[in-house]
CSV table of C-alpha atoms in Angstrom, one decimal:
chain,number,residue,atom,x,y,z
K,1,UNK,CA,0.0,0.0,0.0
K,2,UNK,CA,1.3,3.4,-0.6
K,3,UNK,CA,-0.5,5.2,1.8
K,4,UNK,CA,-2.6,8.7,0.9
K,5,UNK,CA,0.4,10.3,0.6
K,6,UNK,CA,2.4,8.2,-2.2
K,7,UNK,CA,-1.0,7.5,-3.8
K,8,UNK,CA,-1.5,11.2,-4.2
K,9,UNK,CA,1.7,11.7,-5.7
K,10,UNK,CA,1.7,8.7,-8.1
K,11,UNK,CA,-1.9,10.1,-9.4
K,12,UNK,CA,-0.2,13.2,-9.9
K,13,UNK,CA,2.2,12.0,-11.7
K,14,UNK,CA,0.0,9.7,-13.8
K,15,UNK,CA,-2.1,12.8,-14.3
K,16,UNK,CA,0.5,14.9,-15.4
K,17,UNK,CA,1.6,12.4,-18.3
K,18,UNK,CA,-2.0,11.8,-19.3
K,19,UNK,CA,-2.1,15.2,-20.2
K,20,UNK,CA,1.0,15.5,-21.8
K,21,UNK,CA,1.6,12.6,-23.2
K,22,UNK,CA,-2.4,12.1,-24.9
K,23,UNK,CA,-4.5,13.6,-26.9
K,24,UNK,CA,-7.9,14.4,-26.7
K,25,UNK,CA,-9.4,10.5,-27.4
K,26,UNK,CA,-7.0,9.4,-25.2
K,27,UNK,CA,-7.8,11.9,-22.4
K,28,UNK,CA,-11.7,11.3,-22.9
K,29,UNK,CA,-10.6,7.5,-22.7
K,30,UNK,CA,-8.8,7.4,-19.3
K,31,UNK,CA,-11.6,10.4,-18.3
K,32,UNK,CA,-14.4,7.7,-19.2
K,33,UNK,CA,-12.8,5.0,-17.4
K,34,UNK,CA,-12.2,7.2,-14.1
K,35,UNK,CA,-16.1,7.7,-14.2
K,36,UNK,CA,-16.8,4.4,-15.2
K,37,UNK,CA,-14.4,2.7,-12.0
K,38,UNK,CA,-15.9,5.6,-9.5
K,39,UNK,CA,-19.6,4.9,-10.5
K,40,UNK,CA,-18.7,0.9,-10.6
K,41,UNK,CA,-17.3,1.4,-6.6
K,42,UNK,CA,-20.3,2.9,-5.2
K,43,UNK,CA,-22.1,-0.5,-6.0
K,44,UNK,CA,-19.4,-3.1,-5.9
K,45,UNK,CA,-16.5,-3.3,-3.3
K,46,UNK,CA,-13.5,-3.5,-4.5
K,47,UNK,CA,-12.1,-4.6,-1.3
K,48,UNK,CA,-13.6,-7.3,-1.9
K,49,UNK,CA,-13.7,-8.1,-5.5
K,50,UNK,CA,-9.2,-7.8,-4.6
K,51,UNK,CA,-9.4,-9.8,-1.7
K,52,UNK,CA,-11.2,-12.9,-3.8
K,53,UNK,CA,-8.8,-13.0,-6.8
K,54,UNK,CA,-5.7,-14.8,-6.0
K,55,UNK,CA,-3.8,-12.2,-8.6
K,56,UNK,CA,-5.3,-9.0,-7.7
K,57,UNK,CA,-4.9,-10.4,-4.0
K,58,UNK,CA,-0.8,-11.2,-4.2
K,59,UNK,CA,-0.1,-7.7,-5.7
K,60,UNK,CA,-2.5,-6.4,-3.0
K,61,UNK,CA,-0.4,-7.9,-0.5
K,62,UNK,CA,3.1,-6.9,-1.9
K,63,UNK,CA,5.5,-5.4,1.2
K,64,UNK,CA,2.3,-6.2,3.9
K,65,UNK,CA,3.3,-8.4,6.4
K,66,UNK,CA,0.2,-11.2,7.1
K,67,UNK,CA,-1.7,-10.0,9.5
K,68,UNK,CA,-0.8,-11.9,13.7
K,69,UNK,CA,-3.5,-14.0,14.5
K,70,UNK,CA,-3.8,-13.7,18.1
């Protein structure tokens, strides 16, 4: 997890090269897709849909320690 802070940055940074890098399509592609993934997440929880696929779930956990069981 990178925390609010790094994930703040890295979708700065990812914003910044969608703009420069795109062009209109392409900006009204990744704009569509935000909307798309924001509207999909106040239905579905993506906690959830992560946490029961075994891929999405092993990046998830990349640099977390397991959790103690006590």
């Amino acid at each position: 997890m990178l925390g609010d802070a790094g994930a703040n940055a890295l979708g700065a940074l990812l914003g910044l090269a969608a703009v420069t890098k795109l062009g209109r399509p392409g900006r009204y592609v990744l704009l569509g897709t935000v909307v798309a993934l924001t509207a999909a997440a106040e239905k579905v929880s993506f906690t959830k849909v992560i946490a029961g696929n075994p891929v999405l779930n092993r990046i998830d956990m990349l640099g977390r320690r397991p959790a103690e069981t006590v």
